[in-house]
mmCIF file of C-alpha atoms in Angstrom:
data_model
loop_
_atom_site.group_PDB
_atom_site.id
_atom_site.type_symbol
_atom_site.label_atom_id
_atom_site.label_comp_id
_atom_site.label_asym_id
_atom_site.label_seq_id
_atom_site.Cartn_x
_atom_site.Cartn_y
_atom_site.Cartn_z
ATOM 1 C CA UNK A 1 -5.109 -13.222 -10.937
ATOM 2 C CA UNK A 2 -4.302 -11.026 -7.854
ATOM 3 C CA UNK A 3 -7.422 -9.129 -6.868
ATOM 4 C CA UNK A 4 -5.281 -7.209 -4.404
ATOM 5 C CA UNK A 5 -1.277 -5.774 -6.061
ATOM 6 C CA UNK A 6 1.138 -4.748 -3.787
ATOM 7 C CA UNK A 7 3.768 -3.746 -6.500
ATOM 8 C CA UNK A 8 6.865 -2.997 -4.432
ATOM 9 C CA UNK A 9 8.236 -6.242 -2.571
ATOM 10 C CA UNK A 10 10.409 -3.983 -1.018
ATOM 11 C CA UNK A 11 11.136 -0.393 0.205
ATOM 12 C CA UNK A 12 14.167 1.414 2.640
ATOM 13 C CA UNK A 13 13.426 4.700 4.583
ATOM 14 C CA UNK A 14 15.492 6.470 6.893
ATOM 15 C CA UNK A 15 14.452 6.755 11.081
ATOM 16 C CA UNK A 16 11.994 10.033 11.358
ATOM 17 C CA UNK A 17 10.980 10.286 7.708
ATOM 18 C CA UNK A 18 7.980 9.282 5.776
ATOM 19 C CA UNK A 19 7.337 5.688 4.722
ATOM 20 C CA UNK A 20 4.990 5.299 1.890
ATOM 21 C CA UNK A 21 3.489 2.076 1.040
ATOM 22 C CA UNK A 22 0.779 1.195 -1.876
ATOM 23 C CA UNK A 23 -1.295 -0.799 -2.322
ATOM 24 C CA UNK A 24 -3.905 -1.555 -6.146
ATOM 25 C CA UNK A 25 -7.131 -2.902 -6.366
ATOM 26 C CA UNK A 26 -9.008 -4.619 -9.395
ATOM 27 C CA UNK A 27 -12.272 -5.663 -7.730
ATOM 28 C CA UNK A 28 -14.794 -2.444 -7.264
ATOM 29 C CA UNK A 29 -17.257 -4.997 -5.126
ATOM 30 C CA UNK A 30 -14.502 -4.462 -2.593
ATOM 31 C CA UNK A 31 -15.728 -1.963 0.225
ATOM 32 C CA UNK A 32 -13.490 -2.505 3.233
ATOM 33 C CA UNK A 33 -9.537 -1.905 3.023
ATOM 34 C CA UNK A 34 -7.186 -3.154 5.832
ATOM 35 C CA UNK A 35 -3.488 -2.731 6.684
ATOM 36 C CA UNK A 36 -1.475 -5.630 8.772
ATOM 37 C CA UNK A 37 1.614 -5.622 9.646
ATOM 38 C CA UNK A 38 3.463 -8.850 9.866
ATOM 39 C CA UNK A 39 7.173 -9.847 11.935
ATOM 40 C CA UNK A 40 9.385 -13.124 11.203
ATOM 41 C CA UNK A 41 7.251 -16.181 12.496
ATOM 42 C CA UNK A 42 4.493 -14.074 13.803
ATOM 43 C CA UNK A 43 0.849 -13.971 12.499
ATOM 44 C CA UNK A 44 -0.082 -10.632 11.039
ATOM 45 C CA UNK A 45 -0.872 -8.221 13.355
ATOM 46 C CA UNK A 46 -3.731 -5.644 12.274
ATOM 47 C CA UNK A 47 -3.044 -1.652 11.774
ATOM 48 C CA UNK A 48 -5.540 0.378 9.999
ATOM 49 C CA UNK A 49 -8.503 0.298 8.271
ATOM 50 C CA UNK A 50 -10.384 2.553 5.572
ATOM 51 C CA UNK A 51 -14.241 1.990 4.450
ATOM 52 C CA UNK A 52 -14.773 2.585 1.168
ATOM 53 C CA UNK A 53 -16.895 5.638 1.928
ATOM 54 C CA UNK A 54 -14.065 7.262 3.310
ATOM 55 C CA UNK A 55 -10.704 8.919 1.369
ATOM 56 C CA UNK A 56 -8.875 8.933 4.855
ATOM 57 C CA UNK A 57 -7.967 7.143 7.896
ATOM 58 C CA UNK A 58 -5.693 8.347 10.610
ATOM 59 C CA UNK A 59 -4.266 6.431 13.864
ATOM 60 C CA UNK A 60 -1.370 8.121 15.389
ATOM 61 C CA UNK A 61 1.734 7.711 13.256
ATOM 62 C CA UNK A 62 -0.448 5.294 10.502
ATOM 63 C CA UNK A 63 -2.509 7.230 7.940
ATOM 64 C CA UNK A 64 -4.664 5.566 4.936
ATOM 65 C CA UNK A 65 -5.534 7.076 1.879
ATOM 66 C CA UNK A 66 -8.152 5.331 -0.345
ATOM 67 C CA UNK A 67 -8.721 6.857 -4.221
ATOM 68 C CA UNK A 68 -12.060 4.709 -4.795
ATOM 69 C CA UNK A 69 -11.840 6.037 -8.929
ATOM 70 C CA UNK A 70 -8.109 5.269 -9.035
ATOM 71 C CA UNK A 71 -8.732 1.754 -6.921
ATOM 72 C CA UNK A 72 -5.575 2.704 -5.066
ATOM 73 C CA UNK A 73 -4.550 3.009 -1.377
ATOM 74 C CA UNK A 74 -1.565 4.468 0.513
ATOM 75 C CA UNK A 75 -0.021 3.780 4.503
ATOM 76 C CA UNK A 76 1.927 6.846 5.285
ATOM 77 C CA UNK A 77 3.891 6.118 8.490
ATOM 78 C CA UNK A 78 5.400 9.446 9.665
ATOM 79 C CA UNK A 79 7.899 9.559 11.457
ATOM 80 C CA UNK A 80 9.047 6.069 10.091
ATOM 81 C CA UNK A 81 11.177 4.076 13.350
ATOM 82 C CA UNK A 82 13.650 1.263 13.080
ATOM 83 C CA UNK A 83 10.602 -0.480 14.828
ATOM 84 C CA UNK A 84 8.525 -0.312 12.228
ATOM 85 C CA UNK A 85 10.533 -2.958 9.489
ATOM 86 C CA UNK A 86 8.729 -5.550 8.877
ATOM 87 C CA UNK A 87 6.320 -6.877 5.579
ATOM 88 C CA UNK A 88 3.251 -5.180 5.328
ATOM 89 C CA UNK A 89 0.071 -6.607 4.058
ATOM 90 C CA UNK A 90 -3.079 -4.870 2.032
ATOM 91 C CA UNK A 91 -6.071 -6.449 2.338
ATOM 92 C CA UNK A 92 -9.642 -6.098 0.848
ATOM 93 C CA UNK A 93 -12.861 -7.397 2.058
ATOM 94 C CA UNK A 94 -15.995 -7.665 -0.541
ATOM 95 C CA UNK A 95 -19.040 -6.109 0.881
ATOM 96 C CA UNK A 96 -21.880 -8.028 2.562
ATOM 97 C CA UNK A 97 -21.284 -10.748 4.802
ATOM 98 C CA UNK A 98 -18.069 -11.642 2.813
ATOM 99 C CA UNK A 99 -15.504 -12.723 5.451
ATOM 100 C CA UNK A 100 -12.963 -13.619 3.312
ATOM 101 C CA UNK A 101 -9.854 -11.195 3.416
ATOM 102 C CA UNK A 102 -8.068 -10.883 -0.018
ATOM 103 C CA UNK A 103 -4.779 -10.232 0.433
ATOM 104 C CA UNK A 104 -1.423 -8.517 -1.578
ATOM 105 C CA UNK A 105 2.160 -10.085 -1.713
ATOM 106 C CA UNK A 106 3.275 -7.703 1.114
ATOM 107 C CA UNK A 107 5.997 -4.926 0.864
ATOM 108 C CA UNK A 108 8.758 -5.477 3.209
ATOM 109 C CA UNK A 109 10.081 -2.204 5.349
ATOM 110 C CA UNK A 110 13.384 -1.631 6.196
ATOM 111 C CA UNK A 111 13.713 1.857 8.537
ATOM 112 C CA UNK A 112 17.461 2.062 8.986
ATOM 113 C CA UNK A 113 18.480 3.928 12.152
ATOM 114 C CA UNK B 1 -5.128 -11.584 27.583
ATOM 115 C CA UNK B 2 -4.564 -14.544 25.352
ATOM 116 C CA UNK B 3 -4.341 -14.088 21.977
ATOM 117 C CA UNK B 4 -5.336 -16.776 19.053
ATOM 118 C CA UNK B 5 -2.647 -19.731 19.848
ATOM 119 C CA UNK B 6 -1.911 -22.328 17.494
ATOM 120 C CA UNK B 7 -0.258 -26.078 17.887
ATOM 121 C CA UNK B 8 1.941 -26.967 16.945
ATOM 122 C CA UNK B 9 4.077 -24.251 16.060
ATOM 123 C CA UNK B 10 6.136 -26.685 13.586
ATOM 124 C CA UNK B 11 4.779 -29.727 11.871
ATOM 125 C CA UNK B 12 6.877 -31.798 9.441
ATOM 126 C CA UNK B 13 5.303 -34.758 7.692
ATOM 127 C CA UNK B 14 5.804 -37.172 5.068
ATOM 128 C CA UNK B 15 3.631 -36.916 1.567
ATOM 129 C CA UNK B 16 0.447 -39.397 1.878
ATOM 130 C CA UNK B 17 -0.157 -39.055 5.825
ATOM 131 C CA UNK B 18 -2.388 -37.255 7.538
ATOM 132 C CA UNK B 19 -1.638 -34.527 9.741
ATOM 133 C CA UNK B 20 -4.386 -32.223 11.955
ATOM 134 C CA UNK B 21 -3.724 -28.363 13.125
ATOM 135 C CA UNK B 22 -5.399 -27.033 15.576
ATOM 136 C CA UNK B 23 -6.563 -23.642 16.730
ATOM 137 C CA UNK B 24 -7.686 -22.264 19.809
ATOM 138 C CA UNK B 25 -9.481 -18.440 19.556
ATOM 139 C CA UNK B 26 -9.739 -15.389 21.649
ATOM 140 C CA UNK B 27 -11.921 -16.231 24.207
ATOM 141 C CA UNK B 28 -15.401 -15.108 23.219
ATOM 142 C CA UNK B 29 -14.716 -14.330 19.656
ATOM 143 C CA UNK B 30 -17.630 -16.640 17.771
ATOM 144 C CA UNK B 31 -16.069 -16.144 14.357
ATOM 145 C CA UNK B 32 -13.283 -18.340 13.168
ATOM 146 C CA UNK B 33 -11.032 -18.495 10.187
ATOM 147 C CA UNK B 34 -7.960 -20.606 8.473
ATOM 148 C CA UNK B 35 -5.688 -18.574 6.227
ATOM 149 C CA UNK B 36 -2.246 -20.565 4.343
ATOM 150 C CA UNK B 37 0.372 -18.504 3.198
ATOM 151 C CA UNK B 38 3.107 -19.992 0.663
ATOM 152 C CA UNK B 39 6.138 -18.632 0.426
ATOM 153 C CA UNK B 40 6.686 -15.366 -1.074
ATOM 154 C CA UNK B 41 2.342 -15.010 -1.150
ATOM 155 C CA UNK B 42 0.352 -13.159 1.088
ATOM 156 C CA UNK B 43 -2.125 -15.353 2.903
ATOM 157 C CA UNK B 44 -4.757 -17.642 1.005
ATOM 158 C CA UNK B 45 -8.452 -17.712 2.601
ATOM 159 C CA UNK B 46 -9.600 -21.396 3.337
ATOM 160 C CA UNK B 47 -12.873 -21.427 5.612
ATOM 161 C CA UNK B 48 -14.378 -19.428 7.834
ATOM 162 C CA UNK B 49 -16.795 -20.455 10.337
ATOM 163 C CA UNK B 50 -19.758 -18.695 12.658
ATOM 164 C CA UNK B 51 -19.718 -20.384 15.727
ATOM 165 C CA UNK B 52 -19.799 -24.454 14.854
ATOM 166 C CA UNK B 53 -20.796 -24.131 11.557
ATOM 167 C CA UNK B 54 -18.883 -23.771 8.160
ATOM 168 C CA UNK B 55 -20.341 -20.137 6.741
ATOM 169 C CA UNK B 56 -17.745 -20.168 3.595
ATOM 170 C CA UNK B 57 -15.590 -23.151 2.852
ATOM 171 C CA UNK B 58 -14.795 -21.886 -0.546
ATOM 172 C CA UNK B 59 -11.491 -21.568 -0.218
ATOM 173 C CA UNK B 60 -10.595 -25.209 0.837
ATOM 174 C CA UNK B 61 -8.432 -26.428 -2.237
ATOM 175 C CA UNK B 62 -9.838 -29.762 -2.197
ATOM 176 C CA UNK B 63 -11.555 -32.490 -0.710
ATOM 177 C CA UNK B 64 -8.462 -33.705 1.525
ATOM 178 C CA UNK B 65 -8.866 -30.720 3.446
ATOM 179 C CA UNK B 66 -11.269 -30.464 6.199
ATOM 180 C CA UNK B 67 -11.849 -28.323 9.483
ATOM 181 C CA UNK B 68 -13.737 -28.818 12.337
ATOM 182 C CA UNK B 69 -14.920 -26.233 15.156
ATOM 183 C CA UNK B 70 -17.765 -28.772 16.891
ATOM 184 C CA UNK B 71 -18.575 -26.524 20.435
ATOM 185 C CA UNK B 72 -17.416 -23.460 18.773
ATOM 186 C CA UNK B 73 -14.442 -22.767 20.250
ATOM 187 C CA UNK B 74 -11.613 -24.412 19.285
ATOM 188 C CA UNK B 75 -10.905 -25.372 15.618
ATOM 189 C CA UNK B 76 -8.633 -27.840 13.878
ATOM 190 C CA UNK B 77 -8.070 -28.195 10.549
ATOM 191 C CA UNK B 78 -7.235 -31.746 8.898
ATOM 192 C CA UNK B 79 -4.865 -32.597 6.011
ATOM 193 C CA UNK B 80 -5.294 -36.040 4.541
ATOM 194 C CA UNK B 81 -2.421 -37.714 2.190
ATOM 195 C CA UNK B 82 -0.427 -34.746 2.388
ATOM 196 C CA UNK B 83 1.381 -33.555 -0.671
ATOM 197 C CA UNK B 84 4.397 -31.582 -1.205
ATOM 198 C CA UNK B 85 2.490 -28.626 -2.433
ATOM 199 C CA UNK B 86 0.543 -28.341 0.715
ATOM 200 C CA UNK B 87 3.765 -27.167 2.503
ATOM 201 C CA UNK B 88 2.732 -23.507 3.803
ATOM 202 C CA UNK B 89 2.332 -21.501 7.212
ATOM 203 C CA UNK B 90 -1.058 -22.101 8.051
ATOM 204 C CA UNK B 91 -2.554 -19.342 9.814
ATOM 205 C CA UNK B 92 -5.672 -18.842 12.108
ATOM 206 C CA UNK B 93 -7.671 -15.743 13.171
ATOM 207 C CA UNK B 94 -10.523 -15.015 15.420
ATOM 208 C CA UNK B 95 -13.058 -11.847 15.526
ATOM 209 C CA UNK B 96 -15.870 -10.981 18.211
ATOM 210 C CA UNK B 97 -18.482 -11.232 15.996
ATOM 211 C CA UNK B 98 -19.458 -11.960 11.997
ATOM 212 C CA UNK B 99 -19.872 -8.483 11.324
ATOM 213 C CA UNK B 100 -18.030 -7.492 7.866
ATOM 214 C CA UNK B 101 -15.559 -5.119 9.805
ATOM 215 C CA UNK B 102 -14.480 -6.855 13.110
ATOM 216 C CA UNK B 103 -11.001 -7.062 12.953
ATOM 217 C CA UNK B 104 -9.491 -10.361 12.527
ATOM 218 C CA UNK B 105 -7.090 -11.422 14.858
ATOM 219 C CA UNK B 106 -4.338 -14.196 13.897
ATOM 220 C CA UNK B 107 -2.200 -16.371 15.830
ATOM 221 C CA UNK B 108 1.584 -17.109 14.957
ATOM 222 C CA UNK B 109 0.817 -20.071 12.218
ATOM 223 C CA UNK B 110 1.895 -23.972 12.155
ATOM 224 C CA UNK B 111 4.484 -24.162 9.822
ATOM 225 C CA UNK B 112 3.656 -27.514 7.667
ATOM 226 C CA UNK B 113 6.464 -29.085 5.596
ATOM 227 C CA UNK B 114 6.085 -32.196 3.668
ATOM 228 C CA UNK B 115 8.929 -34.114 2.625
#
């Protein structure tokens, strides 16, 4: 049962607009939200993160949005750049000393020039 | 500086042996952890360690899998009679410290096939 639902395995933006990528949560023990981003034979590379006491995060292009009641999360990337493409990962960590990162099945970006 | 580096990169194998993975961290990062990611999945948590010792092993999927990290450094995780299921990208990461939000930082995965 995925804890952590990336719905959209895929998603196509043009260069300089908006890229919009969710991201659904089930478990409410789940305090900690991360973005990674994640190139062809690479290891995920980390992005942005959002505490769960917090509705927004903001890092130069990369924005997070957590809605704790809706258990839902948004990366905006604005402007979007060919750059960006690549699969990008949610990932939730329980709170406590839980270590373990739950992860989504990724969305996978395509910013055509 | 040097990132988390893994060896090998590529490891094919034939079901029953055994086959080891091994990890080296970020310099000074005392927290240690083994990810595998199937295809099509995101990654899968297997173990995590504090310096040498196992903090949460829950993930391992069963008793042929096994990882090591005796002098807290470098890690390596052990496969015995391999099956065809166990084919993946194993991944490593590395954070400075155990504390809930340290980043973790991954290297580039071994990519494990079984035939």
């Amino acid at each position: 049962d995925q804890q952590v639902k990336q719905n959209s395995p895929s998603l196509s933006v043009q260069e300089g607009r908006i890229s919009i990528l969710n991201c659904d949560y089930t478990n409410s023990m789940f305090d900690y939200f991360l973005w990674y981003k994640k190139y062809p034979a690479e290891g995920p590379t980390f992005l942005i993160s959002i505490s769960s006491i917090k509705d927004k995060n903001e890092d130069g292009r990369f924005t997070v949005f957590l809605n704790k009641s809706a258990k839902h999360l948004s990366l905006h990337i604005v402007p979007s750049q060919p750059g960006d493409s690549a699969v990008y990962f949610c990932a939730a960590l329980g709170a406590g000393n839980n270590r373990k990162l739950i992860w989504g099945l990724g969305t996978s970006l395509a910013v055509n020039p | 500086g040097a990132g988390v580096s893994q060896t090998p990169s590529n490891k094919v194998t034939e079901k029953g042996k055994y086959v080891e993975l091994r990890c080296d961290p970020i310099s000074g990062h005392t927290a240690l952890y083994w990810y595998r990611q199937s295809l099509g999945q995101g990654p899968e948590f297997l173990i995590y360690f504090q310096g040498t010792g196992a903090a949460d092993d829950s993930g391992l999927p069963n008793d042929r899998f096994f990882a090591v990290r005796p002098e807290g450094s470098v890690s390596t995780l052990k496969i015995q009679r391999t099956e065809r299921g166990d084919s993946a990208v194993y991944l490593c990461a590395s954070s400075l410290s155990s504390t809930s939000t340290d980043t973790q930082y991954f290297g580039p995965g071994t990519r494990l096939t079984v035939l």
